[in-house]
Tab-separated table of C-alpha atoms in Angstrom:
chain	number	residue	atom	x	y	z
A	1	UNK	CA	-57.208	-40.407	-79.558
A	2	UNK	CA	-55.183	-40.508	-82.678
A	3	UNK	CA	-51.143	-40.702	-82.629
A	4	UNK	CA	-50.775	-37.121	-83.700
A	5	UNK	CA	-54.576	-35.840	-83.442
A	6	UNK	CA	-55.338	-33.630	-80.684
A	7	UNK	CA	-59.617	-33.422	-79.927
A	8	UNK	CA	-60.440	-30.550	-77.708
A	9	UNK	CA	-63.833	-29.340	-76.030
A	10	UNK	CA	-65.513	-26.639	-74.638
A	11	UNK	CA	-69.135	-25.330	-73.815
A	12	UNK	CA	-70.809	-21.946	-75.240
A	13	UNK	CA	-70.714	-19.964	-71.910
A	14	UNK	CA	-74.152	-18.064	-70.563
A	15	UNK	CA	-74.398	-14.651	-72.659
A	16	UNK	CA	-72.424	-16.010	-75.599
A	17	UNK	CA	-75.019	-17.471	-77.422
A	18	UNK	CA	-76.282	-16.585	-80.882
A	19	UNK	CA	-72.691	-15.823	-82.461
A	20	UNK	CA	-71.258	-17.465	-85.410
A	21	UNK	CA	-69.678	-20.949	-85.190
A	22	UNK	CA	-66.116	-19.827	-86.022
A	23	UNK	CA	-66.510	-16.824	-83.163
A	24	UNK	CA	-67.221	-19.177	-80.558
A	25	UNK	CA	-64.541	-21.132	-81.229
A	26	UNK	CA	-62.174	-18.185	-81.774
A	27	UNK	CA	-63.307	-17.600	-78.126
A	28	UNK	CA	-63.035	-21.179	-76.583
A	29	UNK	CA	-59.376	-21.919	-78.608
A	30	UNK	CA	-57.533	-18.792	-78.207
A	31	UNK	CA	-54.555	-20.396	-79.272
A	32	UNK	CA	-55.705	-21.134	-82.731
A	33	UNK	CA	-56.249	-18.469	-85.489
A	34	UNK	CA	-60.034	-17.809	-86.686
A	35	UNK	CA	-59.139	-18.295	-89.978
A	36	UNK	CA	-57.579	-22.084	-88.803
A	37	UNK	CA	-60.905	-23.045	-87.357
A	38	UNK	CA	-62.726	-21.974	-89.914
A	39	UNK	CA	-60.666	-24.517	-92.523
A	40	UNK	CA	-61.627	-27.088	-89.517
A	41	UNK	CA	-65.288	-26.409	-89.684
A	42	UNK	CA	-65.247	-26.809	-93.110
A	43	UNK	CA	-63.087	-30.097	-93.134
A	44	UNK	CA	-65.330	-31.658	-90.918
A	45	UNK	CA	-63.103	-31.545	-88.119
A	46	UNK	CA	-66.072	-29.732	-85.624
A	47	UNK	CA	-68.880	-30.566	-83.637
A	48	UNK	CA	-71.834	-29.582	-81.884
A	49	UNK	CA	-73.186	-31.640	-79.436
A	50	UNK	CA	-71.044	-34.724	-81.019
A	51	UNK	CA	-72.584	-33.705	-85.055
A	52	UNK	CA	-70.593	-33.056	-87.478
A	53	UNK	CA	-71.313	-29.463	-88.542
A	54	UNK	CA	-69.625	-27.430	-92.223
A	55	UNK	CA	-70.710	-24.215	-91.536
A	56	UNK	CA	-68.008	-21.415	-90.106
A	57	UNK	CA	-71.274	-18.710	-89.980
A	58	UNK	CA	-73.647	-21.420	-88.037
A	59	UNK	CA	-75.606	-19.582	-84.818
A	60	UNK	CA	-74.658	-21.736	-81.811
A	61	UNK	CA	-76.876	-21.613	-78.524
A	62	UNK	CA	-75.624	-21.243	-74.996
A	63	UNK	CA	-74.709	-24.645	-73.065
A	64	UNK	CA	-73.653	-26.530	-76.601
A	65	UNK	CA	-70.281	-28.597	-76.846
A	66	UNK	CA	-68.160	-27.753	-79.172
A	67	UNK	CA	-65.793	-30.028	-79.944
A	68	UNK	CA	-62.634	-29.631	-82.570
A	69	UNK	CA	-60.366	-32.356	-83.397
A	70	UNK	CA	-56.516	-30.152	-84.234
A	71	UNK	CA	-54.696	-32.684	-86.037
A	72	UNK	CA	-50.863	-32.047	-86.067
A	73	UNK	CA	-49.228	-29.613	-88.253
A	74	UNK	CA	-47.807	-30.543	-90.995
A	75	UNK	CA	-44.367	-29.957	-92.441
A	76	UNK	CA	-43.609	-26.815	-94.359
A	77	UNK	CA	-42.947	-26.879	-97.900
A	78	UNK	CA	-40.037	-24.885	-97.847
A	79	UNK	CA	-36.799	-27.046	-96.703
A	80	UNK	CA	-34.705	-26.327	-93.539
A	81	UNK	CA	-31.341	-25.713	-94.240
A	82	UNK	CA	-29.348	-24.629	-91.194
A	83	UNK	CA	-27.223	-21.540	-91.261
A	84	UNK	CA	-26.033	-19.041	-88.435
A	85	UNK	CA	-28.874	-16.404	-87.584
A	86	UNK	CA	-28.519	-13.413	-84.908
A	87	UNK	CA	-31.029	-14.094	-82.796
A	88	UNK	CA	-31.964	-11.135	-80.703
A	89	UNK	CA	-34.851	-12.841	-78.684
A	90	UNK	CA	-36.594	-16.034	-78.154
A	91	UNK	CA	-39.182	-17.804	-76.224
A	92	UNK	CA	-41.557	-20.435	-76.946
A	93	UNK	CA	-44.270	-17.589	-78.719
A	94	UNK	CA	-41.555	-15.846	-80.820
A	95	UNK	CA	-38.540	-15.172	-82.305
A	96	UNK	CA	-36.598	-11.477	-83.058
A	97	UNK	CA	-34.095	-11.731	-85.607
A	98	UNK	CA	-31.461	-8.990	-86.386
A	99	UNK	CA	-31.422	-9.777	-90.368
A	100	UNK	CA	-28.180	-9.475	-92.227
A	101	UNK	CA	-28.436	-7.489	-95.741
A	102	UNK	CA	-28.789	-9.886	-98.205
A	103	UNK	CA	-30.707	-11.990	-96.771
A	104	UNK	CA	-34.401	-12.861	-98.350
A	105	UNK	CA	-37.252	-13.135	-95.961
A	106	UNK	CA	-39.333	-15.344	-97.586
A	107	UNK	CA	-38.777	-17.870	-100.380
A	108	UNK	CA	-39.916	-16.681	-103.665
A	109	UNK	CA	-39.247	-17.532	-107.420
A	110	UNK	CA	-35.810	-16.988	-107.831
A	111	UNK	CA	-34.933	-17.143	-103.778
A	112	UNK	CA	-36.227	-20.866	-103.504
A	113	UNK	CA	-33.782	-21.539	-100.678
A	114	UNK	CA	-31.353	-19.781	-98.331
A	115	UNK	CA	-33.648	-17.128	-96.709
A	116	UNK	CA	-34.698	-16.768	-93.508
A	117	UNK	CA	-37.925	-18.705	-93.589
A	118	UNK	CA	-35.739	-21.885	-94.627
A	119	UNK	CA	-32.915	-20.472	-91.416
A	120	UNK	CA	-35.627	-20.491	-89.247
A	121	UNK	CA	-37.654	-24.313	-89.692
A	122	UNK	CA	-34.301	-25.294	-88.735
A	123	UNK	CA	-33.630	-23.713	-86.189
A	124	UNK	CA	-37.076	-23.917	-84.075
A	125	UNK	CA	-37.643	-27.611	-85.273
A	126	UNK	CA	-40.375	-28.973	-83.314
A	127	UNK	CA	-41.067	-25.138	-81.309
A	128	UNK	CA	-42.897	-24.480	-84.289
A	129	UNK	CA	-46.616	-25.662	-83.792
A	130	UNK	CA	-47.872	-24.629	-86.652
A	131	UNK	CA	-49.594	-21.641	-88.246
A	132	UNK	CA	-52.954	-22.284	-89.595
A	133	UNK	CA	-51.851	-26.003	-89.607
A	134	UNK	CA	-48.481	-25.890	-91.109
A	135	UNK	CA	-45.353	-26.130	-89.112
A	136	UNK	CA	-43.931	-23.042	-90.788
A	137	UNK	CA	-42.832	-19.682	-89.162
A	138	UNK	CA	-45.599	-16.874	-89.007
A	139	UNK	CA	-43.617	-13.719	-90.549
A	140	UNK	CA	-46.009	-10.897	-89.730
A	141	UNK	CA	-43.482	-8.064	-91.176
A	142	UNK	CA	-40.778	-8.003	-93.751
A	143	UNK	CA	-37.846	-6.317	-94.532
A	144	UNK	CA	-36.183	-5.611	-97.700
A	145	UNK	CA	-33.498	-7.994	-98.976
A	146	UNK	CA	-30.820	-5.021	-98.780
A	147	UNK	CA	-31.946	-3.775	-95.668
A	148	UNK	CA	-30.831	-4.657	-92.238
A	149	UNK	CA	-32.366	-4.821	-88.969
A	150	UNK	CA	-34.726	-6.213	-86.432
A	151	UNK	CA	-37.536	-8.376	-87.097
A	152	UNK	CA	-39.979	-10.370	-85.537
A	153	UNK	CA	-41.456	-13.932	-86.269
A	154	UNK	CA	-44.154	-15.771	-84.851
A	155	UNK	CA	-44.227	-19.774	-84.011
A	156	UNK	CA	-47.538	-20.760	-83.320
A	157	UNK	CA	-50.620	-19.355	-84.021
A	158	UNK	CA	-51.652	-17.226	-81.034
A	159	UNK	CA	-48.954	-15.067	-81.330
A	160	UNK	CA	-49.057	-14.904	-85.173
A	161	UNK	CA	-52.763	-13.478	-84.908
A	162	UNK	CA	-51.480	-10.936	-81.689
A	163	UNK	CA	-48.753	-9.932	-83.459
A	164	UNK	CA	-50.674	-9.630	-86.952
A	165	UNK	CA	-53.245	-7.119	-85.329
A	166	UNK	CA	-50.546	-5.039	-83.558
A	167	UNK	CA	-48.655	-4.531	-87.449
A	168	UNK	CA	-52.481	-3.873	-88.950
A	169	UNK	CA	-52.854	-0.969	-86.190
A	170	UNK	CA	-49.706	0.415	-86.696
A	171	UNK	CA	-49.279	1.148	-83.274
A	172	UNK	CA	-52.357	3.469	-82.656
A	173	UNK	CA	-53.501	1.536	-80.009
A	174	UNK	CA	-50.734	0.222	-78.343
A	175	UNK	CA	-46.548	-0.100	-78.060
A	176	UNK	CA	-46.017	-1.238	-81.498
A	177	UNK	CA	-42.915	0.865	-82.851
A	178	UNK	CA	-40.634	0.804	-85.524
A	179	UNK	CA	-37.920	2.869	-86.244
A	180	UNK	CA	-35.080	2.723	-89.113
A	181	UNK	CA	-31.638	4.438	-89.913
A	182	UNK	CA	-31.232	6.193	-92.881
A	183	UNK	CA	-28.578	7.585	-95.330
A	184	UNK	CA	-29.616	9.924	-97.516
A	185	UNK	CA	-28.175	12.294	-100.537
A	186	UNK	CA	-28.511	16.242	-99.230
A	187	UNK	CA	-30.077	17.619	-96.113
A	188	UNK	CA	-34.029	17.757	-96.061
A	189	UNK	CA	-35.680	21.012	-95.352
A	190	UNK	CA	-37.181	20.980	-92.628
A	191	UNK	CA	-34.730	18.671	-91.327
A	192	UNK	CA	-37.674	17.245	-89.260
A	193	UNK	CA	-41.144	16.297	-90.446
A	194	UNK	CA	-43.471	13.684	-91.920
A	195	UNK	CA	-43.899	12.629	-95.320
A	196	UNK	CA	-47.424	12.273	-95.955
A	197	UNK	CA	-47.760	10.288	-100.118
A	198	UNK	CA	-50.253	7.461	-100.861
A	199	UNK	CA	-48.129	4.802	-102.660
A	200	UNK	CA	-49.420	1.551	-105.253
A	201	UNK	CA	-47.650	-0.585	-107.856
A	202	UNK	CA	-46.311	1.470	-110.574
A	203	UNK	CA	-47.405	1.041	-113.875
A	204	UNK	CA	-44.454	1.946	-115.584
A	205	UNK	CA	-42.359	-0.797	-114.034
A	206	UNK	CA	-43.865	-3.561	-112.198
A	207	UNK	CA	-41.502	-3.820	-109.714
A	208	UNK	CA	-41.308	-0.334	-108.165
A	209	UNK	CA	-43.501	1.418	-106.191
A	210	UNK	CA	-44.390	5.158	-107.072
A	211	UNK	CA	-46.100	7.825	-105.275
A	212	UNK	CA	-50.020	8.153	-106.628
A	213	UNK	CA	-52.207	10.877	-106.420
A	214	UNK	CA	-54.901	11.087	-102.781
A	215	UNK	CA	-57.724	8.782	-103.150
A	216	UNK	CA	-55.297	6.242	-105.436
A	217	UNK	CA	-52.722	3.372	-103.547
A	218	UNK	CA	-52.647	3.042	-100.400
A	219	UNK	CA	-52.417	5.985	-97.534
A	220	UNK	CA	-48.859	5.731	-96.166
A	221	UNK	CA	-47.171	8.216	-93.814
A	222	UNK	CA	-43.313	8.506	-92.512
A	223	UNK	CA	-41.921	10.255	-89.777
A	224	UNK	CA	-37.937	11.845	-90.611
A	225	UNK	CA	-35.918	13.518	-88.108
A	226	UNK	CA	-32.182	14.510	-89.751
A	227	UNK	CA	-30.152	13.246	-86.594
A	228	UNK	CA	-26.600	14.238	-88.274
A	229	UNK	CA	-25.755	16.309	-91.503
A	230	UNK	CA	-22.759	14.879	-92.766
A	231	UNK	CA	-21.727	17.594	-94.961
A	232	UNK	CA	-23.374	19.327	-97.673
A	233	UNK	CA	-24.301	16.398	-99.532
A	234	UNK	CA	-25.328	13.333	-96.619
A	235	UNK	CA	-27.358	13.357	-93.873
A	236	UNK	CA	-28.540	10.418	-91.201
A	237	UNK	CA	-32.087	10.355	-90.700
A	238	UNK	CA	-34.044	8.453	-88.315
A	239	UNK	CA	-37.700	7.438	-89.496
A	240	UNK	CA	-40.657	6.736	-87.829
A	241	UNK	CA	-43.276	4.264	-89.616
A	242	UNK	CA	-46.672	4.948	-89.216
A	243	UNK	CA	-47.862	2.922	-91.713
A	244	UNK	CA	-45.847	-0.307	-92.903
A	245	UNK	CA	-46.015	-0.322	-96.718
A	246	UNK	CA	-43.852	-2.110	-99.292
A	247	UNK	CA	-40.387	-0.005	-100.369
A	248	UNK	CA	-42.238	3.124	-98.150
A	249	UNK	CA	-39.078	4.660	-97.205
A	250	UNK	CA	-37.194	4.583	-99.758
A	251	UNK	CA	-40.017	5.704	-102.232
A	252	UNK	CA	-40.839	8.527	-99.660
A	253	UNK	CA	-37.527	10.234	-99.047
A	254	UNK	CA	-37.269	9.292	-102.765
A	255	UNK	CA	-40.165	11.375	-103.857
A	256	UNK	CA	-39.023	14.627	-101.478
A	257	UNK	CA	-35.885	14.276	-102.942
A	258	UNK	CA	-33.536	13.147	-100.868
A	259	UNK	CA	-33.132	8.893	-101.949
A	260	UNK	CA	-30.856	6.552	-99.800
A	261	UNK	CA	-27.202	6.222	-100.648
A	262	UNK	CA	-26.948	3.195	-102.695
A	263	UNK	CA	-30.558	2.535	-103.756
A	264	UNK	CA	-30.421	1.503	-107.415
A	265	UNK	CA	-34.236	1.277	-107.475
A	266	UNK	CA	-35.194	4.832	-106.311
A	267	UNK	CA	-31.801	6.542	-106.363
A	268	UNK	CA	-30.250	6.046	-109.495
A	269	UNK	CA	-30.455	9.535	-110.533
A	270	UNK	CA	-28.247	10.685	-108.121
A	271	UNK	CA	-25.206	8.293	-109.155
A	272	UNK	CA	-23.899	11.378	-110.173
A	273	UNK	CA	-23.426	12.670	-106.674
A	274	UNK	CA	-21.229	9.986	-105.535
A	275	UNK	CA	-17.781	11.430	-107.525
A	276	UNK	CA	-18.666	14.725	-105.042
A	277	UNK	CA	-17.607	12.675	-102.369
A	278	UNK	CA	-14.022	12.685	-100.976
A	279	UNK	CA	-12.272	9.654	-101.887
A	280	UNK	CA	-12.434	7.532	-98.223
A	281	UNK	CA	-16.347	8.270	-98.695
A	282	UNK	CA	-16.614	7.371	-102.418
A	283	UNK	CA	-14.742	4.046	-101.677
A	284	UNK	CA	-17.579	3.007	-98.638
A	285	UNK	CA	-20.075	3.633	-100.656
A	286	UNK	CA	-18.999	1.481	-103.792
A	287	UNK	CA	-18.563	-0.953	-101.071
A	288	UNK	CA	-21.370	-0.754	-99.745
A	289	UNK	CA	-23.789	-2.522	-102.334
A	290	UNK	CA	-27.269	-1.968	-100.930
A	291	UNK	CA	-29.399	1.071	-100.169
A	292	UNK	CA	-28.246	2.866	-96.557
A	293	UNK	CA	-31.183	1.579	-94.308
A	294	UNK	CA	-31.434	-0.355	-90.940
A	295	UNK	CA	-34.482	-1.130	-88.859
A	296	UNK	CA	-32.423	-0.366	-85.935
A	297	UNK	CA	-36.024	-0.146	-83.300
A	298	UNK	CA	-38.359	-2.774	-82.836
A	299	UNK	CA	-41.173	-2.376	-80.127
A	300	UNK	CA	-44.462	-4.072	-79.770
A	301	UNK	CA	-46.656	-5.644	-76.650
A	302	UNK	CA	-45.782	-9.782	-76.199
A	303	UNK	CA	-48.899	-12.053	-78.076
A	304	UNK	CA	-49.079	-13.920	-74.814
A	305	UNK	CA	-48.652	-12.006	-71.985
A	306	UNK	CA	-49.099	-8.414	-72.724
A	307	UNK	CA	-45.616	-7.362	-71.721
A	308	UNK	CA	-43.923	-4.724	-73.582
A	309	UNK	CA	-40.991	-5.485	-75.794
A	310	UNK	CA	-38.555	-2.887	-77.318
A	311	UNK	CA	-34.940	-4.252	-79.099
A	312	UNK	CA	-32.532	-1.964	-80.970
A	313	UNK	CA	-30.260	-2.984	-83.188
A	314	UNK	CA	-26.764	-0.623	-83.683
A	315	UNK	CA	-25.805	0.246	-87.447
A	316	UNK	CA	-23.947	-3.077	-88.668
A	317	UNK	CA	-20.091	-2.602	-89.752
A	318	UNK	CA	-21.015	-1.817	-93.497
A	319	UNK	CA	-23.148	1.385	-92.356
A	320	UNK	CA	-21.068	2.387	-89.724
A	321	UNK	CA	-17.945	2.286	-91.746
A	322	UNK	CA	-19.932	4.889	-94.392
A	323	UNK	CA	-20.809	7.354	-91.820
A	324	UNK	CA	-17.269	7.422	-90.302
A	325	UNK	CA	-15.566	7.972	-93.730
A	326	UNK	CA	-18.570	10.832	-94.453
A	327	UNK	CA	-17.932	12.405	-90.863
A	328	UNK	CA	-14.497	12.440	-91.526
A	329	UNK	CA	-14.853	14.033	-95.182
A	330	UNK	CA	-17.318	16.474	-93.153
């Protein structure tokens, strides 16, 4: 064997004959993602009964070895810089994060370096086996820049595909839950519900999301419960995600008319509202400098072992220091 090549193989079991290449593999290398094996296949990286085979859809018949040479991940492109994260949880699968606001997920143009991608390659160093053959965390969920909270990353590839499928089913099917903290202008009416709005891209401006009519976007529904009214013109909500689409609470409680405190993508309108506020409260909330949300729940069942994991995650000092100065003006 190869410094740095690892060949495994396996036989096509009794009753598992006559599915796809790729399937049977899925099946023999749990550990590695479908869509992994299927670049090996097509590398040339497979075979059957020591050939060479190309094609991810091949039938394969009962008793056959398959055999998959894994070579070793390779670095990720983006550069590990090391910088202090709150880590919330960690084991050898996965890694829960309690993200700071204002700090990227993911590097993008304009956020090459410094987000949490680049934070985390550092940190897990050689933990990191790769995902689909790249030694690069697996995020499976994001978060906002501005917003806070809990979130989950994945190290190798088994749990990148478990946890993948648990975000996909939104928790229909199993302990996946997500729940934020909210601070919103007025008190909805009712002061629980659900906020039931398709969402897509806006055409008007590229970078915002915008409510579209049924049978346009994407179906997205959020859950609100008003936990505290904090006078007339705040209240705290807790939401529930059902569905995990881009800017979907903000844009929701947006669209019912009630947008986070300090959103100057969905709120702007309601600048206004600010100089109603007492002076204490007017002061945290030009300090504030991001919209009032925090993924303060994070539930879902463990990639490898099926256990259920729930973290919360209090309001950080900027949030908590807004509602005090509103209940006090209240």
């Amino acid at each position: 064997m190869v410094a740095g090549i690892e060949e495994r193989d396996a036989r096509v079991v009794e009753g598992e004959g006559g599915q796809r290449l790729d399937r049977a593999l899925a099946r023999a290398f749990p550990d590695l993602s479908r869509s992994r094996l299927q670049d090996l296949v097509r590398a040339g990286q497979v075979r059957l009964d020591g050939a060479i085979v190309r094609e991810p859809a091949l039938k394969v018949a009962a008793g056959v070895r398959l055999t998959v040479v894994v070579p070793e991940a390779v670095p990720a492109e983006p550069v590990a810089e090391r910088f202090v994260l709150s880590i919330t949880y960690e084991d050898d699968d996965l890694v829960v994060i309690d993200k700071p606001a204002g700090l990227v997920v993911h590097p993008a143009p304009g956020h090459e370096g410094g987000t949490l991608v680049n934070g985390l390659i550092a940190h897990c160093g050689d933990s990191l086996s790769g995902i689909g053959g790249v030694r690069r965390p697996g995020i499976v969920h994001r978060l906002d820049k501005d917003t806070s909270g809990l979130l989950v990353v994945a190290k190798n590839d088994l749990a990148h595909r478990g946890l993948t499928a648990q975000f996909a089913d939104h928790g229909r099917n199993g302990p996946l839950e997500r729940a934020y903290q909210a601070l919103v202008w007025g008190v909805p009416e009712p002061r629980n519900g659900t906020i039931e709005a398709n969402l897509a891209r806006s055409q008007r401006n590229r970078e915002k999301i915008a409510v579209v009519r049924a049978g346009e976007g994407r179906h997205a529904v959020t859950h609100y419960r008003t936990v505290r009214a904090l006078g007339p013109e705040v209240a705290l909500l807790a939401c529930r995600l059902e569905t995990g689409r881009t800017h979907q609470i903000r844009v929701h409680l947006s669209h019912r008319g009630h947008p986070l405190l300090g959103d100057a993508v969905y709120g702007s309108a309601f600048k206004t509202k600010a100089a109603r506020l007492p002076e204490p409260a007017r002061a945290s909330l030009a300090a504030l400098g991001r919209q009032a949300l925090h993924a303060g729940l994070l539930g879902f069942a463990h990639p490898r072992t099926g256990e259920t994991l729930r973290f919360e995650s209090p309001l950080p000092a900027d949030l908590a220091a807004l509602v005090r100065a509103l209940g006090d003006a209240g």
